[in-house]
């Protein structure tokens, strides 16, 4: 009876293959030395590079001993920040590869939605958009009266009024949250 080869064992084999490649050996030679096919050696080397020593330390040797190579393959294509937590969960909860893939799909979807929301905020309210709005309002504030009235009563008027209203709402929220009147930004520029 032979012992089951764990994910940790496969990663160690992949480490050996990568070491051989780093010293100039060919993949075929490293595979032959181990008595495995070059295709299998390629997969093990890839998994070894994907799951770094730091990742393995975070996963833990005990958890890696509970996992199989199929668990590693199922997670290797995930975003880097999801790999370790998924493998820890798989080991601790003794998830099958099928259940691990389902969990990964759910996390990937949640992560994508959160990332899209963050991107939307950055695009619409990021530093560049804020700088542009600030410059426009500063220009409007120094314009001659007749030019300002023409802009304010034109197509831009509702947007200017909306920005002013939103700025007052934001100021009230910041005051409420901080308990004091906000008079300067973190970089020292006056806001009021």
CSV table of C-alpha atoms in Angstrom, one decimal:
chain,number,residue,atom,x,y,z
A,1,UNK,CA,0.0,0.0,0.0
A,2,UNK,CA,1.4,3.4,-0.9
A,3,UNK,CA,0.8,6.7,0.9
A,4,UNK,CA,-1.3,9.3,-0.9
A,5,UNK,CA,0.8,12.1,-2.4
A,6,UNK,CA,-0.3,15.5,-1.0
A,7,UNK,CA,-0.3,18.9,-2.4
A,8,UNK,CA,2.8,19.6,-0.3
A,9,UNK,CA,4.6,16.7,-1.9
A,10,UNK,CA,3.7,17.9,-5.4
A,11,UNK,CA,4.8,21.5,-4.7
A,12,UNK,CA,8.2,20.1,-3.4
A,13,UNK,CA,8.6,18.2,-6.6
A,14,UNK,CA,7.8,21.4,-8.5
A,15,UNK,CA,10.4,23.3,-6.5
A,16,UNK,CA,13.0,20.7,-7.4
A,17,UNK,CA,12.1,21.0,-11.1
A,18,UNK,CA,12.3,24.8,-11.0
A,19,UNK,CA,15.7,24.5,-9.2
A,20,UNK,CA,16.9,22.2,-12.0
A,21,UNK,CA,15.6,24.7,-14.7
A,22,UNK,CA,17.3,27.6,-12.8
A,23,UNK,CA,20.7,25.8,-13.0
A,24,UNK,CA,20.4,25.2,-16.7
A,25,UNK,CA,18.9,21.7,-16.9
A,26,UNK,CA,16.2,21.1,-19.5
A,27,UNK,CA,12.6,20.3,-18.5
A,28,UNK,CA,13.0,16.9,-20.2
A,29,UNK,CA,16.1,16.1,-18.2
A,30,UNK,CA,14.4,17.2,-14.9
A,31,UNK,CA,11.4,15.0,-15.8
A,32,UNK,CA,13.5,12.1,-16.7
A,33,UNK,CA,15.5,12.4,-13.4
A,34,UNK,CA,12.2,12.1,-11.5
A,35,UNK,CA,10.7,9.5,-13.8
A,36,UNK,CA,7.7,11.6,-14.9
A,37,UNK,CA,6.5,13.0,-18.2
A,38,UNK,CA,7.6,16.5,-19.3
A,39,UNK,CA,3.9,17.5,-19.3
A,40,UNK,CA,3.5,16.5,-15.7
A,41,UNK,CA,6.8,18.2,-14.8
A,42,UNK,CA,5.6,21.4,-16.5
A,43,UNK,CA,2.4,21.3,-14.4
A,44,UNK,CA,4.3,20.8,-11.2
A,45,UNK,CA,6.8,23.6,-11.9
A,46,UNK,CA,3.9,25.9,-12.7
A,47,UNK,CA,2.1,25.1,-9.5
A,48,UNK,CA,5.3,25.6,-7.5
A,49,UNK,CA,5.8,29.0,-9.0
A,50,UNK,CA,2.1,29.9,-8.5
A,51,UNK,CA,2.0,28.9,-4.8
A,52,UNK,CA,5.1,30.6,-3.4
A,53,UNK,CA,6.9,29.8,-0.2
A,54,UNK,CA,5.1,32.7,1.5
A,55,UNK,CA,1.7,31.3,0.3
A,56,UNK,CA,2.5,27.9,1.6
A,57,UNK,CA,3.6,29.2,4.9
A,58,UNK,CA,0.2,31.0,5.2
A,59,UNK,CA,-1.7,27.9,4.2
A,60,UNK,CA,0.3,25.8,6.7
A,61,UNK,CA,1.9,22.4,6.3
A,62,UNK,CA,-1.0,20.7,8.1
A,63,UNK,CA,-3.5,22.1,5.6
A,64,UNK,CA,-1.2,21.3,2.6
A,65,UNK,CA,-1.1,17.7,3.8
A,66,UNK,CA,-4.9,17.6,3.6
A,67,UNK,CA,-5.0,18.9,0.0
A,68,UNK,CA,-4.4,17.1,-3.3
A,69,UNK,CA,-3.0,18.4,-6.5
A,70,UNK,CA,-6.5,18.8,-7.9
A,71,UNK,CA,-7.2,21.4,-5.2
A,72,UNK,CA,-4.1,23.4,-6.3
A,73,UNK,CA,-5.1,23.2,-10.0
A,74,UNK,CA,-8.7,24.3,-9.2
A,75,UNK,CA,-7.4,27.4,-7.5
A,76,UNK,CA,-4.2,28.3,-9.4
A,77,UNK,CA,-6.1,30.5,-11.9
A,78,UNK,CA,-7.8,32.6,-9.2
A,79,UNK,CA,-6.9,36.1,-8.3
A,80,UNK,CA,-3.8,36.0,-6.1
A,81,UNK,CA,-5.5,37.4,-3.0
A,82,UNK,CA,-8.2,34.6,-3.2
A,83,UNK,CA,-5.9,31.6,-3.6
A,84,UNK,CA,-4.6,31.2,0.0
A,85,UNK,CA,-8.0,31.8,1.8
A,86,UNK,CA,-9.6,29.3,-0.6
A,87,UNK,CA,-7.1,26.6,0.0
A,88,UNK,CA,-7.2,27.1,3.8
A,89,UNK,CA,-11.0,26.8,3.6
A,90,UNK,CA,-10.7,23.7,1.4
A,91,UNK,CA,-8.3,22.0,3.9
A,92,UNK,CA,-10.1,23.0,7.1
A,93,UNK,CA,-13.5,22.2,5.8
A,94,UNK,CA,-12.4,19.2,3.8
A,95,UNK,CA,-14.0,20.5,0.7
A,96,UNK,CA,-14.1,18.4,-2.5
A,97,UNK,CA,-12.7,20.0,-5.6
A,98,UNK,CA,-16.2,20.5,-6.9
A,99,UNK,CA,-17.3,22.4,-3.8
A,100,UNK,CA,-14.0,24.3,-3.8
A,101,UNK,CA,-14.7,25.4,-7.4
A,102,UNK,CA,-18.2,26.5,-6.5
A,103,UNK,CA,-16.9,28.5,-3.6
A,104,UNK,CA,-14.2,30.1,-5.8
A,105,UNK,CA,-16.8,31.1,-8.4
A,106,UNK,CA,-18.9,32.8,-5.7
A,107,UNK,CA,-15.9,34.6,-4.3
A,108,UNK,CA,-14.7,35.6,-7.7
A,109,UNK,CA,-18.1,37.1,-8.5
A,110,UNK,CA,-18.2,39.0,-5.2
A,111,UNK,CA,-14.6,40.2,-5.7
A,112,UNK,CA,-15.4,41.4,-9.2
A,113,UNK,CA,-18.5,43.3,-8.1
A,114,UNK,CA,-16.6,44.9,-5.2
A,115,UNK,CA,-13.7,45.8,-7.6
A,116,UNK,CA,-16.1,47.2,-10.2
A,117,UNK,CA,-17.7,49.4,-7.5
A,118,UNK,CA,-14.3,50.7,-6.4
A,119,UNK,CA,-13.4,51.4,-10.0
A,120,UNK,CA,-16.6,53.3,-10.6
A,121,UNK,CA,-16.0,55.5,-7.5
A,122,UNK,CA,-12.4,56.2,-8.7
A,123,UNK,CA,-13.6,57.0,-12.2
A,124,UNK,CA,-16.4,59.3,-11.1
A,125,UNK,CA,-15.0,60.7,-7.9
A,126,UNK,CA,-11.3,60.1,-8.1
A,127,UNK,CA,-8.6,62.8,-7.8
A,128,UNK,CA,-8.6,63.7,-11.5
A,129,UNK,CA,-12.4,64.3,-11.5
A,130,UNK,CA,-12.3,66.2,-8.2
A,131,UNK,CA,-9.4,68.4,-9.5
A,132,UNK,CA,-11.3,69.2,-12.6
A,133,UNK,CA,-14.5,70.1,-10.7
A,134,UNK,CA,-12.5,72.2,-8.3
A,135,UNK,CA,-10.8,74.1,-11.1
A,136,UNK,CA,-14.1,74.7,-12.9
A,137,UNK,CA,-15.8,76.1,-9.7
A,138,UNK,CA,-12.8,78.3,-8.9
A,139,UNK,CA,-13.0,79.7,-12.5
A,140,UNK,CA,-16.8,80.3,-12.2
A,141,UNK,CA,-16.3,82.1,-8.8
A,142,UNK,CA,-13.9,84.6,-10.4
A,143,UNK,CA,-15.8,85.2,-13.7
A,144,UNK,CA,-17.5,88.5,-14.5
A,145,UNK,CA,-21.1,88.6,-13.4
A,146,UNK,CA,-22.6,88.5,-16.9
A,147,UNK,CA,-20.4,85.6,-18.0
A,148,UNK,CA,-21.3,83.6,-14.8
A,149,UNK,CA,-25.0,84.2,-15.3
A,150,UNK,CA,-24.8,83.1,-18.9
A,151,UNK,CA,-23.1,79.8,-17.8
A,152,UNK,CA,-25.4,79.3,-14.8
A,153,UNK,CA,-28.6,79.9,-16.8
A,154,UNK,CA,-27.3,77.7,-19.6
A,155,UNK,CA,-26.8,73.9,-19.9
A,156,UNK,CA,-24.2,73.8,-17.1
A,157,UNK,CA,-26.4,75.6,-14.5
A,158,UNK,CA,-28.1,72.5,-13.2
A,159,UNK,CA,-24.8,70.7,-12.8
A,160,UNK,CA,-23.2,73.6,-11.0
A,161,UNK,CA,-26.2,73.8,-8.6
A,162,UNK,CA,-25.9,70.0,-8.1
A,163,UNK,CA,-22.2,70.2,-7.3
A,164,UNK,CA,-22.8,73.0,-4.8
A,165,UNK,CA,-25.7,71.1,-3.2
A,166,UNK,CA,-23.6,67.9,-3.0
A,167,UNK,CA,-20.6,69.8,-1.6
A,168,UNK,CA,-22.9,71.2,1.2
A,169,UNK,CA,-24.2,67.7,1.9
A,170,UNK,CA,-20.7,66.3,2.1
A,171,UNK,CA,-19.6,69.1,4.4
A,172,UNK,CA,-22.5,68.3,6.7
A,173,UNK,CA,-21.7,64.6,6.7
A,174,UNK,CA,-18.0,65.2,7.4
A,175,UNK,CA,-19.0,67.7,10.2
A,176,UNK,CA,-21.4,65.1,11.6
A,177,UNK,CA,-18.8,62.3,11.5
A,178,UNK,CA,-15.9,64.3,12.9
A,179,UNK,CA,-17.9,66.5,15.4
A,180,UNK,CA,-16.2,69.6,14.2
A,181,UNK,CA,-16.5,72.0,11.3
A,182,UNK,CA,-14.2,71.0,8.5
A,183,UNK,CA,-12.2,74.0,7.5
A,184,UNK,CA,-9.1,72.5,5.8
A,185,UNK,CA,-8.4,69.4,3.9
A,186,UNK,CA,-5.8,66.8,5.0
A,187,UNK,CA,-3.2,68.5,2.7
A,188,UNK,CA,-3.9,71.9,4.3
A,189,UNK,CA,-5.8,73.6,1.5
A,190,UNK,CA,-8.9,75.5,2.6
A,191,UNK,CA,-12.2,73.9,1.8
A,192,UNK,CA,-14.5,76.6,3.1
